[in-house]
Coordinates of C-alpha atoms in Angstrom, one line a residue:
Chain A
M1 CA 26.2 -14.8 -19.4
L2 CA 25.6 -11.6 -21.4
N3 CA 25.4 -12.0 -25.2
R4 CA 27.2 -9.5 -27.4
R5 CA 24.0 -7.6 -28.1
D6 CA 23.1 -7.2 -24.5
F7 CA 26.6 -6.2 -23.6
L8 CA 26.7 -3.5 -26.3
K9 CA 23.3 -2.3 -25.3
G10 CA 24.3 -2.0 -21.6
S11 CA 27.6 -0.4 -22.5
F12 CA 26.1 2.2 -24.7
L13 CA 23.5 2.9 -22.1
L14 CA 26.0 3.4 -19.3
A15 CA 28.3 5.4 -21.6
G16 CA 25.5 7.7 -22.6
Y17 CA 24.6 8.1 -19.0
A18 CA 28.1 8.9 -18.0
L19 CA 28.5 11.4 -20.8
T20 CA 25.3 13.3 -20.2
G21 CA 25.6 13.2 -16.4
L22 CA 22.3 15.0 -16.1
D23 CA 20.5 14.7 -12.8
G24 CA 16.8 14.2 -13.1
I25 CA 17.0 13.0 -16.7
S26 CA 15.5 9.6 -17.3
L27 CA 17.8 6.9 -18.7
A28 CA 14.7 5.5 -20.4
S29 CA 15.6 5.5 -24.1
G30 CA 16.2 2.1 -25.4
I31 CA 15.9 0.1 -22.1
K32 CA 13.6 -2.8 -22.1
D33 CA 12.6 -3.6 -18.5
S34 CA 12.4 -7.3 -19.1
D35 CA 16.0 -7.4 -20.4
V36 CA 17.5 -5.8 -17.3
R37 CA 19.3 -8.4 -15.1
S38 CA 20.1 -6.3 -12.1
V39 CA 20.1 -2.7 -10.8
T40 CA 22.6 -1.6 -8.1
L41 CA 21.7 1.5 -6.1
K42 CA 23.3 3.4 -3.2
I43 CA 20.4 4.0 -0.9
T44 CA 19.8 6.3 2.0
Y45 CA 16.6 5.5 3.8
T46 CA 15.6 8.2 6.2
T47 CA 12.9 8.4 8.9
E48 CA 12.4 12.0 10.0
I49 CA 10.3 13.3 12.9
L50 CA 8.1 16.1 11.6
R51 CA 6.1 16.9 14.7
P52 CA 6.9 14.9 17.8
P53 CA 3.8 12.9 19.0
K54 CA 2.1 14.4 22.0
Q55 CA 2.1 11.0 23.8
K56 CA 5.2 10.1 25.6
G57 CA 7.1 6.9 25.0
I58 CA 8.1 6.6 21.4
D59 CA 8.9 3.3 19.8
I60 CA 10.3 3.1 16.2
W61 CA 10.7 0.0 14.1
I62 CA 12.5 0.4 10.7
P63 CA 12.5 -2.6 8.4
L64 CA 16.0 -3.8 7.5
P65 CA 16.3 -5.4 4.0
Q66 CA 18.4 -8.5 3.9
T67 CA 20.5 -10.4 1.4
D68 CA 18.7 -13.3 -0.1
K69 CA 18.4 -15.0 -3.5
E70 CA 16.7 -11.9 -4.9
Q71 CA 18.9 -9.1 -3.7
E72 CA 22.2 -8.3 -2.1
V73 CA 22.4 -5.7 0.7
S74 CA 25.9 -4.5 1.7
S75 CA 27.9 -1.6 3.3
L76 CA 25.2 -0.9 5.8
V77 CA 25.7 2.2 8.0
I78 CA 23.2 3.5 10.5
D79 CA 23.2 6.8 12.1
S80 CA 20.6 7.6 14.8
P81 CA 20.0 10.3 17.4
V82 CA 19.5 7.6 20.1
K83 CA 20.8 4.2 20.8
Y84 CA 19.3 1.5 18.6
S85 CA 19.2 -2.3 18.5
T86 CA 19.0 -4.7 15.6
E87 CA 16.1 -7.1 16.1
K88 CA 14.7 -10.2 14.3
S89 CA 11.1 -11.4 14.5
G90 CA 10.2 -14.5 12.5
Q91 CA 11.9 -13.9 9.1
N92 CA 12.0 -10.2 9.4
W93 CA 14.8 -8.0 10.5
M94 CA 14.4 -4.5 11.8
I95 CA 16.1 -1.6 13.6
Y96 CA 14.4 -0.6 16.9
L97 CA 14.7 2.6 18.8
R98 CA 12.9 3.9 21.9
A99 CA 12.9 7.2 23.7
D100 CA 10.6 9.2 25.9
R101 CA 10.5 11.9 23.2
F102 CA 12.1 12.7 19.9
N103 CA 12.6 16.2 18.6
E104 CA 11.4 17.8 15.5
G105 CA 13.9 17.1 12.8
D106 CA 15.4 14.1 14.4
R107 CA 16.5 11.6 11.7
V108 CA 17.4 8.0 11.5
N109 CA 19.4 7.2 8.4
L110 CA 20.1 3.8 7.0
H111 CA 22.8 3.9 4.2
Y112 CA 23.4 0.7 2.2
T113 CA 24.1 -0.6 -1.3
L114 CA 21.3 -2.7 -2.9
R115 CA 21.9 -4.9 -5.8
R116 CA 18.4 -6.1 -6.9
K117 CA 18.3 -8.9 -9.4
A118 CA 15.7 -9.9 -12.0
T119 CA 14.5 -13.1 -10.4
G120 CA 12.4 -16.1 -11.3
I121 CA 11.8 -19.3 -9.4
V122 CA 13.8 -19.5 -6.1
T123 CA 14.5 -22.7 -4.2
I124 CA 14.2 -22.6 -0.4
P125 CA 14.7 -26.2 0.6
D126 CA 14.4 -25.8 4.4
E127 CA 11.0 -24.2 4.5
I128 CA 7.8 -26.0 5.4
P129 CA 5.4 -24.9 2.7
Q130 CA 2.3 -25.7 4.8
Q131 CA 3.0 -22.7 7.0
Y132 CA 2.0 -20.6 4.0
L133 CA -1.5 -22.1 3.8
K134 CA -2.7 -20.0 6.7
P135 CA -4.6 -16.8 5.6
S136 CA -4.1 -13.6 7.5
E137 CA -7.2 -11.9 8.9
W138 CA -7.5 -10.0 5.6
E139 CA -7.2 -13.0 3.3
R140 CA -10.1 -15.2 4.4
W141 CA -12.2 -16.3 1.5
D142 CA -16.0 -16.7 1.3
S143 CA -18.4 -18.7 -0.9
N144 CA -18.3 -16.1 -3.7
I145 CA -14.6 -16.5 -4.0
T146 CA -14.6 -20.3 -3.8
A147 CA -17.4 -20.5 -6.4
F148 CA -15.3 -18.2 -8.7
V149 CA -12.2 -20.3 -8.2
D150 CA -14.1 -23.5 -8.9
R151 CA -15.4 -22.1 -12.1
V152 CA -12.1 -20.7 -13.3
A153 CA -9.8 -23.5 -12.2
G154 CA -12.2 -26.4 -12.7
K155 CA -10.6 -29.7 -11.9
E156 CA -7.1 -28.6 -12.7
K157 CA -4.5 -30.0 -10.3
N158 CA -1.3 -28.5 -11.6
P159 CA -0.2 -25.5 -9.4
L160 CA 1.3 -23.7 -12.3
R161 CA -1.7 -24.0 -14.5
I162 CA -4.1 -23.1 -11.6
G163 CA -1.8 -20.1 -10.9
R164 CA -2.0 -18.9 -14.4
L165 CA -5.8 -19.3 -14.7
L166 CA -6.3 -17.3 -11.5
Y167 CA -3.6 -14.7 -12.4
D168 CA -5.4 -14.0 -15.7
A169 CA -8.8 -14.1 -14.1
I170 CA -7.9 -11.5 -11.5
I171 CA -6.2 -9.2 -14.0
D172 CA -9.2 -9.4 -16.4
R173 CA -11.8 -8.6 -13.8
S174 CA -10.0 -5.9 -11.8
T175 CA -9.1 -2.2 -12.1
Y176 CA -5.9 -0.9 -10.7
V177 CA -5.8 2.4 -8.7
H178 CA -2.5 3.8 -7.5
E179 CA -2.9 6.9 -5.3
V180 CA -4.6 5.2 -2.3
C181 CA -3.6 3.2 0.7
G182 CA -4.9 -0.3 0.3
R183 CA -6.1 -2.6 3.1
G184 CA -5.6 -5.8 1.1
V185 CA -8.9 -7.5 2.1
S186 CA -9.7 -10.3 -0.3
T187 CA -13.4 -10.4 0.0
L188 CA -13.9 -6.7 -0.4
F189 CA -11.6 -6.6 -3.4
F190 CA -13.4 -9.5 -5.0
E191 CA -16.6 -7.5 -4.7
E192 CA -15.2 -4.1 -5.5
K193 CA -12.8 -5.1 -8.2
V194 CA -10.8 -2.0 -7.6
G195 CA -7.5 -1.9 -5.7
R196 CA -3.7 -1.8 -5.8
C197 CA -1.0 -4.4 -5.1
D198 CA -2.1 -5.5 -1.7
E199 CA -5.7 -6.1 -2.9
F200 CA -4.5 -8.0 -6.0
H201 CA -2.2 -10.2 -4.1
A202 CA -4.4 -10.8 -1.1
L203 CA -7.1 -12.2 -3.5
F204 CA -4.6 -14.3 -5.4
R205 CA -3.2 -15.7 -2.2
S206 CA -6.7 -16.5 -0.9
M207 CA -7.7 -18.2 -4.1
M208 CA -4.5 -20.3 -4.3
M209 CA -4.7 -21.3 -0.6
Y210 CA -8.3 -22.4 -1.1
K211 CA -6.9 -24.7 -3.8
G212 CA -4.3 -26.0 -1.2
I213 CA -1.3 -24.2 -2.8
P214 CA 1.0 -22.4 -0.3
V215 CA 1.7 -18.8 -1.1
R216 CA 4.4 -16.5 0.4
W217 CA 3.7 -12.8 0.8
E218 CA 6.8 -10.7 -0.1
Q219 CA 6.7 -7.1 1.0
G220 CA 8.8 -4.3 -0.2
V221 CA 9.1 -0.8 -1.7
A222 CA 8.7 0.0 -5.4
L223 CA 11.7 1.4 -7.1
P224 CA 11.6 3.1 -10.5
Y225 CA 11.5 0.8 -13.5
P226 CA 14.9 0.4 -15.2
S227 CA 13.4 2.2 -18.2
Q228 CA 12.4 5.1 -16.0
I229 CA 15.2 5.3 -13.5
K230 CA 17.3 8.4 -13.1
K231 CA 20.9 8.9 -12.1
E232 CA 19.6 10.1 -8.7
G233 CA 16.2 10.2 -7.3
E234 CA 14.1 10.5 -4.2
F235 CA 10.7 9.3 -3.1
E236 CA 8.7 8.6 0.0
A237 CA 8.6 5.2 1.6
D238 CA 4.9 5.2 2.5
C239 CA 1.8 3.3 1.7
I240 CA 1.7 4.7 -1.9
N241 CA 5.1 3.5 -2.7
A242 CA 4.9 0.2 -0.8
H243 CA 4.7 -2.8 -3.0
S244 CA 3.9 -6.4 -2.5
W245 CA 4.1 -9.5 -4.7
V246 CA 3.8 -13.3 -3.9
R247 CA 5.4 -16.6 -4.6
F248 CA 3.5 -19.9 -4.7
Y249 CA 4.8 -23.3 -4.2
I250 CA 5.4 -25.6 -7.1
G251 CA 7.1 -28.5 -5.3
N252 CA 10.7 -29.6 -4.5
G253 CA 11.4 -26.5 -2.5
R254 CA 10.7 -24.2 -5.5
W255 CA 8.7 -21.0 -5.2
F256 CA 7.2 -19.3 -8.3
P257 CA 6.9 -15.5 -8.3
V258 CA 4.0 -13.5 -9.7
D259 CA 3.2 -9.8 -9.6
V260 CA -0.4 -9.6 -10.5
S261 CA -0.9 -5.9 -10.0
E262 CA 2.1 -4.9 -12.1
A263 CA 0.9 -7.3 -14.8
K264 CA -2.3 -5.3 -14.7
R265 CA -0.5 -2.0 -14.9
R266 CA 2.0 -3.1 -17.6
P267 CA 0.1 -5.3 -20.1
D268 CA 3.4 -5.6 -22.1
L269 CA 4.8 -7.5 -19.1
R270 CA 1.8 -9.7 -18.4
D271 CA 3.5 -12.9 -19.4
Y272 CA 6.8 -11.8 -17.9
Y273 CA 5.3 -11.2 -14.4
F274 CA 4.0 -14.8 -14.3
G275 CA 7.3 -16.3 -13.2
R276 CA 9.7 -13.3 -13.3
L277 CA 10.2 -10.1 -11.4
V278 CA 11.7 -6.9 -12.8
P279 CA 14.4 -5.4 -10.4
N280 CA 12.2 -2.4 -9.7
R281 CA 11.7 -3.3 -6.1
M282 CA 13.4 -3.9 -2.8
K283 CA 12.2 -6.6 -0.5
V284 CA 12.0 -5.6 3.2
S285 CA 9.8 -8.2 4.9
T286 CA 7.8 -11.4 4.5
G287 CA 4.2 -12.0 5.5
R288 CA 1.2 -10.1 6.8
G289 CA -0.2 -9.5 10.3
I290 CA 3.4 -8.8 11.4
M291 CA 4.7 -9.1 14.9
L292 CA 7.7 -6.9 15.5
S293 CA 10.5 -7.2 18.1
P294 CA 9.9 -6.0 20.7
K295 CA 6.2 -6.6 20.2
Q296 CA 4.2 -3.6 19.1
Q297 CA 0.8 -2.7 20.6
G298 CA -1.0 -2.1 17.3
I299 CA -1.9 -4.4 14.4
I300 CA 0.4 -4.2 11.5
N301 CA -1.1 -5.3 8.2
T302 CA 2.2 -5.3 6.3
F303 CA 5.7 -4.0 7.2
A304 CA 7.0 -2.1 4.2
Y305 CA 8.3 1.0 5.9
T306 CA 8.9 2.5 9.4
Y307 CA 6.3 1.9 12.0
I308 CA 6.1 4.3 15.0
E309 CA 4.0 4.1 18.1
A310 CA 3.5 6.9 20.6
G311 CA 2.2 5.7 24.0
G312 CA 1.4 2.4 22.4
L313 CA -0.7 4.0 19.6
P314 CA 0.3 4.3 15.9
A315 CA 1.8 7.7 15.0
I316 CA 0.4 9.5 12.0
Y317 CA 2.3 9.3 8.8
G318 CA 2.9 12.7 7.1
H319 CA 2.1 14.5 10.3
N320 CA 4.3 13.0 13.0
Y321 CA 7.0 11.5 10.7
K322 CA 7.9 10.7 7.1
N323 CA 10.2 8.3 5.4
T324 CA 12.3 9.2 2.4
I325 CA 14.4 7.0 0.1
R326 CA 17.2 8.7 -1.8
Y327 CA 19.1 6.6 -4.4
K328 CA 22.0 6.9 -6.7
L329 CA 22.2 4.5 -9.6
L330 CA 25.6 2.7 -9.5
D331 CA 25.1 0.1 -12.1
M332 CA 22.6 -1.5 -14.4
E333 CA 23.2 -4.9 -15.9
A334 CA 21.4 -5.7 -19.1
Chain B
M1 CA 1.6 10.8 -28.7
Y2 CA -0.2 7.5 -29.1
R3 CA 1.1 6.3 -25.7
L4 CA 0.1 9.5 -24.1
A5 CA -3.4 9.2 -25.5
C6 CA -3.6 5.6 -24.2
L7 CA -2.4 6.6 -20.8
L8 CA -5.0 9.4 -20.6
L9 CA -7.7 7.1 -21.7
M10 CA -6.7 4.5 -19.0
V11 CA -6.7 7.2 -16.3
F12 CA -10.1 8.3 -17.5
I13 CA -11.5 4.8 -17.6
A14 CA -10.1 4.0 -14.1
T15 CA -11.4 7.2 -12.6
A16 CA -14.8 6.7 -14.2
A17 CA -14.9 3.2 -12.9
I18 CA -14.0 4.3 -9.3
A19 CA -16.3 7.3 -9.3
S20 CA -19.4 5.8 -10.8
E21 CA -19.7 2.3 -9.6
S22 CA -20.5 2.7 -5.9
P23 CA -23.7 1.0 -5.2
L24 CA -24.3 3.3 -2.3
V25 CA -25.1 6.2 -4.6
G26 CA -28.8 7.1 -4.6
K27 CA -29.5 5.1 -1.5
T28 CA -30.1 6.0 2.1
V29 CA -26.8 6.3 3.9
P30 CA -26.1 3.2 6.1
T31 CA -25.2 4.0 9.7
F32 CA -23.8 2.1 12.7
R33 CA -23.2 2.5 16.4
L34 CA -19.5 3.0 16.8
P35 CA -17.2 4.1 19.7
D36 CA -16.3 7.7 19.7
E37 CA -13.1 9.2 21.4
N38 CA -14.8 9.0 24.8
N39 CA -15.6 5.3 24.4
R40 CA -19.3 6.1 24.0
E41 CA -21.2 4.0 21.5
V42 CA -22.9 6.4 19.2
D43 CA -25.2 5.9 16.2
F44 CA -23.5 8.3 13.9
G45 CA -26.7 8.5 11.9
V46 CA -28.1 10.9 14.4
L47 CA -25.4 13.4 13.4
I48 CA -26.5 13.3 9.7
D49 CA -29.0 16.1 10.2
R50 CA -27.7 18.3 7.4
P51 CA -25.5 17.7 4.3
T52 CA -22.7 15.5 5.5
I53 CA -19.3 14.2 4.4
I54 CA -18.4 10.9 6.0
Y55 CA -14.6 10.7 5.7
F56 CA -12.8 7.3 6.0
T57 CA -9.2 7.7 7.0
E58 CA -6.3 6.0 8.8
N59 CA -3.0 6.8 10.4
S60 CA -0.6 5.5 7.8
C61 CA -2.2 7.4 4.9
H62 CA -0.4 10.6 3.9
Y63 CA -3.1 11.7 1.5
C64 CA -5.7 11.2 4.2
T65 CA -3.8 13.6 6.5
Q66 CA -3.7 16.2 3.7
I67 CA -7.4 16.0 3.1
I68 CA -8.1 16.9 6.7
A69 CA -6.8 20.4 6.0
L70 CA -9.2 20.7 3.1
L71 CA -12.1 19.5 5.2
K72 CA -11.3 22.1 7.8
R73 CA -11.2 24.9 5.2
A74 CA -14.4 23.6 3.7
E75 CA -16.2 23.7 7.0
A76 CA -15.0 27.3 7.5
K77 CA -16.1 28.2 3.9
F78 CA -19.6 26.6 3.9
G79 CA -20.4 26.9 7.6
R80 CA -20.8 24.4 10.3
K81 CA -24.6 24.9 10.3
N82 CA -24.7 23.9 6.6
L83 CA -22.2 21.1 6.4
R84 CA -21.5 18.2 8.8
I85 CA -18.2 16.3 8.6
I86 CA -17.8 12.9 10.3
G87 CA -14.6 11.0 10.5
I88 CA -14.2 7.2 10.6
N89 CA -10.8 5.8 11.4
V90 CA -10.6 2.4 9.8
M91 CA -7.5 1.5 11.7
A92 CA -9.1 2.2 15.1
R93 CA -10.8 -0.6 17.0
D94 CA -11.4 1.4 20.1
S95 CA -11.6 5.0 21.4
R96 CA -7.9 5.4 22.3
L97 CA -6.7 5.7 18.8
V98 CA -9.5 8.0 17.8
K99 CA -8.8 10.3 20.7
A100 CA -5.1 10.4 19.9
Y101 CA -5.7 11.0 16.2
K102 CA -8.1 13.9 16.9
E103 CA -5.7 15.5 19.3
E104 CA -2.7 15.2 17.1
L105 CA -4.3 16.6 14.0
G106 CA -6.7 19.1 15.6
F107 CA -9.5 17.1 14.1
T108 CA -12.5 18.9 15.5
F109 CA -15.2 16.9 13.8
P110 CA -16.8 13.8 15.4
M111 CA -14.8 10.7 14.8
F112 CA -15.4 7.0 15.4
A113 CA -13.5 3.8 15.5
G114 CA -14.4 2.0 12.3
N115 CA -12.2 -1.0 12.1
R116 CA -15.1 -3.4 11.9
Y117 CA -15.9 -5.7 9.1
D118 CA -19.6 -4.9 8.8
V119 CA -18.9 -1.2 8.5
L120 CA -16.1 -1.6 6.0
K121 CA -18.1 -4.1 4.0
T122 CA -21.2 -2.0 3.9
Y123 CA -19.2 1.1 2.8
R124 CA -17.0 -1.0 0.6
I125 CA -13.8 0.4 2.1
N126 CA -11.0 -1.5 0.6
Y127 CA -8.6 1.4 0.7
V128 CA -8.5 5.0 2.0
P129 CA -9.1 7.9 1.6
V130 CA -12.8 7.6 0.8
L131 CA -15.3 10.5 1.1
V132 CA -19.0 9.8 1.1
F133 CA -21.2 12.8 0.3
V134 CA -24.7 12.7 1.8
D135 CA -27.5 15.2 1.1
S136 CA -29.9 16.6 3.7
R137 CA -32.4 13.8 3.0
K138 CA -29.7 11.3 4.0
I139 CA -29.2 10.1 0.4
V140 CA -25.7 9.2 -0.7
R141 CA -24.9 11.4 -3.7
K142 CA -21.3 10.7 -4.4
V143 CA -18.5 8.4 -3.2
V144 CA -14.9 9.5 -4.0
G145 CA -12.2 6.9 -3.4
H146 CA -9.0 8.9 -3.9
Y147 CA -7.4 12.2 -3.1
M148 CA -9.5 15.3 -4.0
L149 CA -8.3 18.6 -5.2
E150 CA -10.0 21.5 -3.3
P151 CA -12.1 22.8 -6.2
D152 CA -13.5 19.3 -6.8
L153 CA -14.2 19.0 -3.1
H154 CA -16.1 22.3 -3.1
K155 CA -18.0 21.3 -6.2
A156 CA -19.1 18.0 -4.5
I157 CA -20.1 19.9 -1.4
R158 CA -22.2 22.4 -3.4
E159 CA -24.0 19.5 -5.0
I160 CA -25.2 18.1 -1.7
L161 CA -26.0 21.6 -0.3
Q162 CA -28.3 22.3 -3.3
R163 CA -30.4 19.1 -2.9

């Protein structure tokens, strides 16, 4: 339920936005990211062939975001130059296309409306938490990590308190770097102490799993913060704009969210991001070491954006293809 | 103004941390036997017979693809006799991906399949792009773990050429 102050703030905000109607002008003034309850966007996700791969036999998998307790996806329309199928593998949905060749300029467009909510703890009663105790090949831990966890968490048994101790410890010892493509390897990040979201969350996941606490990996794309969002915008869906966060199990079917890397980047939201998520993201898949449908040849670390194989080998992003997200802001609830 | 100053300070601190902390700097460059595009196991150390850039890249990295154009121009500017460029694809576990990558991008430099934990751990490759600048005595002089502007790349090359 909105209180009067929030209602007025939201109303003035949207009225001002409607009056100015200026494309490219940030709505920033006055919005506090932690106060925004939801953001609704009209999204067009495009994968475009830039230079057709030389190898024949092109397979394209595009992640298909789903409605769940964190977001609502509706009014999906797909246009594609070739026939496509909708596939599911594990928890993840995707669009799959195959052709001997694609032409330069061929585009696959996914149009949909996304309502992303500010979320906290979610209850998923049917899931078996123990399945989230298995590290991917990038999340194995070594004796340096276990010694660190033992020192930081001591004999603490409460998952929430362990989570907070490790969350703070990772933030305090690490440096965030944005303009790189992370590999999310826990042991290397522990040593290097420099990385981005995948590194922060791989390490957090490793540490929590070592303590016997199941952790879900949630993969998505970063959207602008509500305080920075424009009436319309466009950005690439690539490894720079991919974003991950995690949820750990606190019992009775409840999963507690943390975004360690964003807490590092935004010290003002450090407490908020332990247990809440700003609606500046779109979830598109779950887990790491993804198996697609039909099965791909290569190894997929995370599935945040379109994956293409040519002759069974990964195509080159920025050379063979690129992905673009165009959005229109439809609503913001404060 | 205060926020801008803080942001600039954070960027400076982060860049300084990334640029200055590689423990490889000042040491002899580590080398490995890795598969090339023809599936031959090659010790890439034998190629480091002149000032060299070892370039870590992978297929999903747009910045990495852009840097290749800079490397090609750098080789043309400074001369192949004076500067060696070696690519290591950290996504590739065998020669097939290396071969396809080289063909797609016209990557004329030697390239190796580098998705091996000992290689990545030794070079501390937790993300890409990473450029390792090595002088003629096989000493690592600089490690850059982010996109480089062309003037900065040329400056780093001149530094290894002068040693």
